[in-house]
Coordinates of C-alpha atoms and ligand atoms in Angstrom, one line a residue:
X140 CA 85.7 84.9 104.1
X141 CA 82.5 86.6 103.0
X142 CA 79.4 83.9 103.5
X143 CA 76.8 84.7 100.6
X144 CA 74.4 86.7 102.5
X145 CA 77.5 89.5 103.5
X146 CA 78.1 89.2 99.6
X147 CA 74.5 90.2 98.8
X148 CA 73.4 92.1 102.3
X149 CA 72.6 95.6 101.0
X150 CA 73.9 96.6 104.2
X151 CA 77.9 98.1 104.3
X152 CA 80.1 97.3 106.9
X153 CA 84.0 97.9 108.0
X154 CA 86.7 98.6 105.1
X155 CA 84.1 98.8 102.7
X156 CA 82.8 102.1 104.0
X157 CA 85.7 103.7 102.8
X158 CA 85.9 102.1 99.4
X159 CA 81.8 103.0 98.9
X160 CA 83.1 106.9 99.9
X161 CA 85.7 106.9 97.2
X162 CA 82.8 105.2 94.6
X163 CA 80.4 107.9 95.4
X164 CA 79.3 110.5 92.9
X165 CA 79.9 113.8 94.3
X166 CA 77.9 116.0 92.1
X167 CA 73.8 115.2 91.0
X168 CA 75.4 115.1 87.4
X169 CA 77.7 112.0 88.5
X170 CA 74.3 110.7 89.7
X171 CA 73.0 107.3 87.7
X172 CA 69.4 106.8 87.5
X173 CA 66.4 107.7 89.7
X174 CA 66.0 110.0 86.4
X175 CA 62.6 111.4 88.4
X176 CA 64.1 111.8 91.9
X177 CA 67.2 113.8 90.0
X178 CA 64.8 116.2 88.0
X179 CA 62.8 116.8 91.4
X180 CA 65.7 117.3 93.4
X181 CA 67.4 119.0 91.0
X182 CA 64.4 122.0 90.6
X183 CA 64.3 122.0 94.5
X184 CA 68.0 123.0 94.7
X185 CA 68.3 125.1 91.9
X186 CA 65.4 127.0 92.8
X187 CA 66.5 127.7 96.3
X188 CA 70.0 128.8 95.0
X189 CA 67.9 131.5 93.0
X190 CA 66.3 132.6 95.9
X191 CA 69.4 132.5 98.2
X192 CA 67.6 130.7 100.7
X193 CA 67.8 127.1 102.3
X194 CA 65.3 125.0 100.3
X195 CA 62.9 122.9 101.8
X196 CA 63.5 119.7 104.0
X197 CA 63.8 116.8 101.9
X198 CA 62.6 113.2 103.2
X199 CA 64.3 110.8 101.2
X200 CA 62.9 106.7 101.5
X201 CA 63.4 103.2 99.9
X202 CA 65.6 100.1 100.5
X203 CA 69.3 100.3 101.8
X204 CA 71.9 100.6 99.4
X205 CA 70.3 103.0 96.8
X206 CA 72.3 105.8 97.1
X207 CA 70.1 107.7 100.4
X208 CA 73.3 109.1 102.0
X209 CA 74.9 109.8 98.4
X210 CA 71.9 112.2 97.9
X211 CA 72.3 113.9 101.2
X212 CA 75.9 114.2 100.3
X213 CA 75.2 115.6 96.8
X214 CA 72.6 118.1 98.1
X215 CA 74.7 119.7 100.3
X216 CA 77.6 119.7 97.3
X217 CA 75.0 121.2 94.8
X218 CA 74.1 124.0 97.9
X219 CA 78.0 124.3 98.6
X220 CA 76.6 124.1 102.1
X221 CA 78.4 122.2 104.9
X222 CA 76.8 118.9 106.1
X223 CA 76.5 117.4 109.2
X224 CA 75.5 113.7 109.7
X225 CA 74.0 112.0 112.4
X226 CA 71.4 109.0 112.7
X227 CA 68.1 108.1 114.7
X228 CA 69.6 105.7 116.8
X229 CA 72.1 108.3 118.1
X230 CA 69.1 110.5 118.7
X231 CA 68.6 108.8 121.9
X232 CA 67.7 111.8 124.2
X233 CA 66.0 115.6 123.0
X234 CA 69.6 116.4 124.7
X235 CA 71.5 115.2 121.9
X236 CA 69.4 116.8 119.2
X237 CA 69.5 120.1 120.9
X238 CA 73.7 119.5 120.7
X239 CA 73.5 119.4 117.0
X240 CA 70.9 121.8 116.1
X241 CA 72.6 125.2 118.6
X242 CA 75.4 124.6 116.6
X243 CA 75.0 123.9 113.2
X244 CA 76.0 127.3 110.8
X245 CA 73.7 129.4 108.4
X246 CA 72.3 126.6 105.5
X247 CA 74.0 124.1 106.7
X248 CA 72.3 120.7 105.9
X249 CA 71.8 118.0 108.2
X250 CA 71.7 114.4 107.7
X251 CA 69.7 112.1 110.1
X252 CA 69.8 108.9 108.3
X253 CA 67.0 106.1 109.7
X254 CA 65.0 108.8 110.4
X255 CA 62.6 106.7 112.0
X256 CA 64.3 105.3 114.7
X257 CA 65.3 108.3 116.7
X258 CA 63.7 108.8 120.3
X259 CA 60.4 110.3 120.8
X260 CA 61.4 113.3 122.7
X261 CA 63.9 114.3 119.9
X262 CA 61.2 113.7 117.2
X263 CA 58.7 116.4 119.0
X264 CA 62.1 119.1 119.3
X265 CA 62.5 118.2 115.8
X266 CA 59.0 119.6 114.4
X267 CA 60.0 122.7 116.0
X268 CA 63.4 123.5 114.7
X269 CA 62.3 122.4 110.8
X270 CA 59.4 124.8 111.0
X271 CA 59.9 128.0 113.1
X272 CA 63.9 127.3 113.4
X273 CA 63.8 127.2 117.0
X274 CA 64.6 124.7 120.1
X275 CA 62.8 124.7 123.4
X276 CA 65.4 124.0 125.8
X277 CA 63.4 122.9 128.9
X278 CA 65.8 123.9 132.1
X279 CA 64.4 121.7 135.4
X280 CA 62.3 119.2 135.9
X281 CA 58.7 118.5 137.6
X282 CA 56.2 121.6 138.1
X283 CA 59.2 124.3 137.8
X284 CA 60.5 123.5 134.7
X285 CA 61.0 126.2 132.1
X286 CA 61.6 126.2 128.3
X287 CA 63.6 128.8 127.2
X288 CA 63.0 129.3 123.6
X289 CA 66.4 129.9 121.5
X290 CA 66.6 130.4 117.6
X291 CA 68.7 128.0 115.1
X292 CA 70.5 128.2 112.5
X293 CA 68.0 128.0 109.2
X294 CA 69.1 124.6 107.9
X295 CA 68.3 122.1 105.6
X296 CA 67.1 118.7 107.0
X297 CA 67.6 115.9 104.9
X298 CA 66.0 113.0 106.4
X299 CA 66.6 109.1 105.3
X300 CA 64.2 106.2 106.3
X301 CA 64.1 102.4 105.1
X302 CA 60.7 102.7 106.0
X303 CA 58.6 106.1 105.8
X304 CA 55.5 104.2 106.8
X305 CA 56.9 104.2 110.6
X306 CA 57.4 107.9 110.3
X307 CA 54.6 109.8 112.2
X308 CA 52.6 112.4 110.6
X309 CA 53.4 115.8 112.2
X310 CA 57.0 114.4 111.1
X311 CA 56.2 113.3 107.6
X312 CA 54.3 116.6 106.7
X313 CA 57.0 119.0 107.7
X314 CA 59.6 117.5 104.6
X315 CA 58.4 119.9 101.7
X316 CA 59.8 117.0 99.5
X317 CA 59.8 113.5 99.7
X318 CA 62.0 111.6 96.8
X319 CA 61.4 107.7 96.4
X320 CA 64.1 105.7 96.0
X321 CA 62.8 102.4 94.0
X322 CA 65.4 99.5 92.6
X323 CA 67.9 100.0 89.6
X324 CA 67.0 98.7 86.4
X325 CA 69.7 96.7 85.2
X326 CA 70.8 98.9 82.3
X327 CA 71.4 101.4 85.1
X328 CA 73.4 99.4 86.9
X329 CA 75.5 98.2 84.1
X330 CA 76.7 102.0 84.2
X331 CA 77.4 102.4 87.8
X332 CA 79.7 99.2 87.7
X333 CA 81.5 101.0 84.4
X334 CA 81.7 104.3 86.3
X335 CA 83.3 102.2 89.1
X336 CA 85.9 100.3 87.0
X337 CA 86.8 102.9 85.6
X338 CA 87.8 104.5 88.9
X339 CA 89.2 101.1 90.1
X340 CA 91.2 101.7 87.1
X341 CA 89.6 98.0 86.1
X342 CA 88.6 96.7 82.6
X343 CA 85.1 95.4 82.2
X344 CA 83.9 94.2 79.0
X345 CA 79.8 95.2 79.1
X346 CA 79.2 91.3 78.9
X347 CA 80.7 91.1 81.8
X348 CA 78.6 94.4 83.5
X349 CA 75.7 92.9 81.7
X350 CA 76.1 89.1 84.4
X351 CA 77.2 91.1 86.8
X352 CA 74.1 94.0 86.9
X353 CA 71.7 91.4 86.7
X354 CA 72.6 89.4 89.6
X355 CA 73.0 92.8 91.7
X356 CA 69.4 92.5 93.5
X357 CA 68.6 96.4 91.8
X358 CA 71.1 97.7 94.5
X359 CA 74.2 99.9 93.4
X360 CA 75.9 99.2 96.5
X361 CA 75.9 95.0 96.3
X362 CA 76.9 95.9 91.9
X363 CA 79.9 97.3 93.4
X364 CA 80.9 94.9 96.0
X365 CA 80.1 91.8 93.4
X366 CA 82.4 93.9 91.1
X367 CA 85.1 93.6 93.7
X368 CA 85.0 90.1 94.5
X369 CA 84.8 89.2 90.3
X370 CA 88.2 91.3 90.2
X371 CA 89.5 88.9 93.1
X372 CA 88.6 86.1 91.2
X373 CA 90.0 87.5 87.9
X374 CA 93.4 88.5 89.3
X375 CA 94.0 85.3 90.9
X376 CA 92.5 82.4 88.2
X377 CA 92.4 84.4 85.0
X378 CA 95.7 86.8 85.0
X379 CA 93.4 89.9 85.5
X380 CA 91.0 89.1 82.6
X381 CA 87.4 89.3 83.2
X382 CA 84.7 88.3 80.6
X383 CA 81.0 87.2 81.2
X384 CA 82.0 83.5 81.8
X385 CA 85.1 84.9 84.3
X386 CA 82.3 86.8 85.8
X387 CA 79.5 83.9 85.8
X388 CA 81.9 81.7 87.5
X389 CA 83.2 84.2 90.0
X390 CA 79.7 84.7 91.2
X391 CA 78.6 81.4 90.8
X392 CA 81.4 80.6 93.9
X393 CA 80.0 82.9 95.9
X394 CA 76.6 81.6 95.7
X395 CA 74.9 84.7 94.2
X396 CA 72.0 83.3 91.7
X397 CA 70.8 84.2 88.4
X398 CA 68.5 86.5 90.2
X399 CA 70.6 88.1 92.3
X400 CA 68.4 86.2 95.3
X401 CA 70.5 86.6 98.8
X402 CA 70.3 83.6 101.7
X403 CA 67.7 85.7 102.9
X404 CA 65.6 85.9 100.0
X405 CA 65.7 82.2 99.3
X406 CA 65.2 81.3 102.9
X407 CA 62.0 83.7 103.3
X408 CA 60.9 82.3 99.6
X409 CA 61.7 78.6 100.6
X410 CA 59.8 78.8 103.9
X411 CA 56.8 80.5 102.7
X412 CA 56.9 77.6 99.4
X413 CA 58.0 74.3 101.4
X414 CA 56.3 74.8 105.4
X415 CA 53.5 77.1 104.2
X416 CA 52.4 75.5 101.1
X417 CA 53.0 79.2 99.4
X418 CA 50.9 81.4 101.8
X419 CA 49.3 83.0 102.9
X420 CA 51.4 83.2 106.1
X421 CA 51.5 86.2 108.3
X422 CA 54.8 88.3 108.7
X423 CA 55.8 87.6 112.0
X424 CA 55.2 83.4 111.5
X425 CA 57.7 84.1 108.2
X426 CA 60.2 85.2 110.3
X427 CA 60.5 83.2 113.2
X428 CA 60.5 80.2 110.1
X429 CA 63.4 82.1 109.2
X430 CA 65.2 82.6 112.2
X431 CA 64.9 86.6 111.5
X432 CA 63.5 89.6 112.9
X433 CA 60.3 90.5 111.2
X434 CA 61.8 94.2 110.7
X435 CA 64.7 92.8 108.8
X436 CA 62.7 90.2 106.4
X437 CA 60.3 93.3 105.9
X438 CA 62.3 96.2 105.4
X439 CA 65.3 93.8 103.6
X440 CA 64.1 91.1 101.7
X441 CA 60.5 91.7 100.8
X442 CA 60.9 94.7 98.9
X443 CA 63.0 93.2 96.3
X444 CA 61.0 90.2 96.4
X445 CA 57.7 92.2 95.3
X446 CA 59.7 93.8 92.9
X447 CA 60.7 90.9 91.2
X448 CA 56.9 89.2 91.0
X449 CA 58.0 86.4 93.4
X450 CA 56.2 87.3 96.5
X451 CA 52.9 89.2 97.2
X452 CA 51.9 91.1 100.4
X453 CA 48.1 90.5 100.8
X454 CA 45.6 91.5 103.1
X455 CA 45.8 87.9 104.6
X456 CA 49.3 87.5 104.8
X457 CA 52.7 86.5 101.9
X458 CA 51.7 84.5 99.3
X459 CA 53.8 83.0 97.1
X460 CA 53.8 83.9 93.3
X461 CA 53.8 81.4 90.5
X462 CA 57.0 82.6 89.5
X463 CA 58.3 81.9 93.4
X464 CA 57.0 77.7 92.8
X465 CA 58.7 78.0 89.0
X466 CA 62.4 79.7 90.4
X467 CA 62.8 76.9 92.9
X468 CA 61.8 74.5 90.3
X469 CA 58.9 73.1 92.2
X470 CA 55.0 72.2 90.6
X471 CA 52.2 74.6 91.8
X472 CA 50.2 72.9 94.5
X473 CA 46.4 72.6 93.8
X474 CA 44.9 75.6 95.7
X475 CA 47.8 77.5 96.2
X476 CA 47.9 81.6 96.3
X477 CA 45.2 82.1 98.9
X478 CA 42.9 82.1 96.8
X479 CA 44.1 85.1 95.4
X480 CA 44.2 84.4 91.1
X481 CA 46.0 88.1 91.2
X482 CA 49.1 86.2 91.5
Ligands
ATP606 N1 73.1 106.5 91.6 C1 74.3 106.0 91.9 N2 75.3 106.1 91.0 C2 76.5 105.5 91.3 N3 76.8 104.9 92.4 C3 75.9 104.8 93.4 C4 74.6 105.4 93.1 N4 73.8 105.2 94.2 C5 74.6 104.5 95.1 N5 75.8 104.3 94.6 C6 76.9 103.6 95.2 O1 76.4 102.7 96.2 C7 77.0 102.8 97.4 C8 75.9 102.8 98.5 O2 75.2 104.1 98.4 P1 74.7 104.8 99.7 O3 75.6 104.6 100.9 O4 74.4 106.2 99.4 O5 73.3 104.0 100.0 P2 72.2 104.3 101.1 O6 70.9 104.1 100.4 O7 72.5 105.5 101.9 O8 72.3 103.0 102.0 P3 72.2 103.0 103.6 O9 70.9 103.5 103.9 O10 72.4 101.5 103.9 O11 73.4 103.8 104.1 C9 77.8 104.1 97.4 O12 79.1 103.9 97.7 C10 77.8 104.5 95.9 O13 79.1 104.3 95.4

């Protein structure tokens, strides 16, 4: 069984891979929100169709779950180009780049999703090939070794990061776009979850998308897998019906809150409130209090955190808002917030 923090993760994992793949709008039209990132994208790809030439690299970075490998599925649908997907981590030697790039065909785009995590030596063959289409293949080793220059493919690299601030410079500046993936707003999400009854051939009262949105955490990808698990409970205590209070119980069993808060939220929020007096605590102290690596409570929980007013990242560390003492329920201590009266 699923604890709450699968429920929530906004990471995807096993069988639901393939249930995301057949959720996933194929064309930029299909697309729900990020109405600026769709406009942007949007003039990039139609204006390169005009030309008739590969457009320019696009860099695209937020939280997981927004919809970053849709978009690099959809661009290459919009170009009717072939796409080819890979990720950082796989990128372990220049080697394994060079595989990818000899052989990809004329516009084809290429996915390299967690852009940031791929292997020094691949990043510098990288800067090469997305400017002057071209890979140094260096043949020996020591004193005697030669690069032997050999032309690519023009191609379009679409490049996915959970955290462009990791990306280097020289890397950063060769995407001619960069779109910014932020959270859902919950109206937005009340349409993805009826664009995916609808294909689940499911019917969802917009009461029941209404609970069910707003306890999504802003991420498409948990709105569809709390969707599932509300049909679960539906079809076996309700006879298939689902209302808001079918829907408010269903998630209420799985331990999702009001808020949509995961384990991981409440644990970073209740640490930072109850062994920190609210901040400010530096990152790394947070996680070990959590049991977590600093990466994960930075790149997965904080974001939605900020977003939602109940943590701040300040110069001298986390700092609990007011809003973070009010959700658990608890008084605000005298002193509390660092000092800071921002929050
Ligand atoms: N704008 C959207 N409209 C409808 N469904 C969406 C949208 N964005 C994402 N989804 C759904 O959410 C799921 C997750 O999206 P996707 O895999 O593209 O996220 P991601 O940002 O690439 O996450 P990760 O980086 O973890 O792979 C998809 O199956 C898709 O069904």
């Amino acid at each position: 069984m699923n604890s709450d923090r699968e429920l929530v993760s906004p990471d995807a994992e096993g069988d639901e891979r393939l249930i995301e793949a057949a959720l996933r709008p194929r064309r930029l039209s299909e697309f729900i929100g990020q109405a600026r990132v769709r406009e942007q994208l949007s003039l990039v790809l139609q204006s390169a169709l005009l030309r008739g030439r590969p457009p320019d690299h696009v860099l695209m970075s937020g939280p997981p779950g927004l919809g970053k490998t849709t978009l690099a599925m959809i661009i290459a649908a919009e170009l009717g180009a072939p796409l080819r997907v890979t990720s950082g981590p796989a990128l372990e030697r220049a080697g394994d780049l060079a595989a990818i790039l000899s052989t990809l065909s004329d516009g084809e785009v290429l996915f390299i999703d967690e852009i940031h995590r791929m292997a020094r030596p691949a990043e510098e063959m990288l800067y090469l090939a997305m400017e002057d289409f071209r890979v140094d293949i260096v043949v020996g080793k020591g004193p005697g070794a030669t690069a032997i220059p050999l032309d690519i493919a023009p191609f379009t690299l679409v490049g996915a990061t959970t955290r462009a601030g990791l990306l280097p410079a020289p890397l950063r500046d060769r995407f001619g776009f960069t779109a910014h993936m932020d959270f859902y707003e919950r109206a937005e999400l009340e349409q993805v979850l009826s664009r995916s009854a609808r294909l689940l051939s499911m019917t969802l009262p917009g009461e029941a998308g209404e609970e069910i949105a707003g306890r999504s955490r802003g991420t498409p990808r948990i709105a569809n897998r709390l969707l599932r698990r509300v049909r679960d409970f539906a079809d076996v205590r309700a006879e298939g019906l689902i209302t808001r209070d079918i829907a408010s119980a269903a998630l209420n069993l799985y331990e999702v809150d009001a808020e949509g808060l995961d384990r991981l939220d409440r644990a970073v929020l209740t640490a930072l409130l109850r062994r920190f007096g609210g901040g400010p605590v530096g990152l790394s102290t947070l996680a070990v209090a959590v049991g977590e690596e600093p990466e994960t409570v930075e790149v997965v929980a904080e974001p939605f955190l900020v977003r939602q007013g109940l943590l701040a990242r300040t110069p001298r560390g986390r700092v609990a808002t007011a809003a973070a003492w009010a959700h658990f329920g608890l008084p605000v201590p005298p002193g509390a917030f660092g000092g800071l009266d921002e929050v």
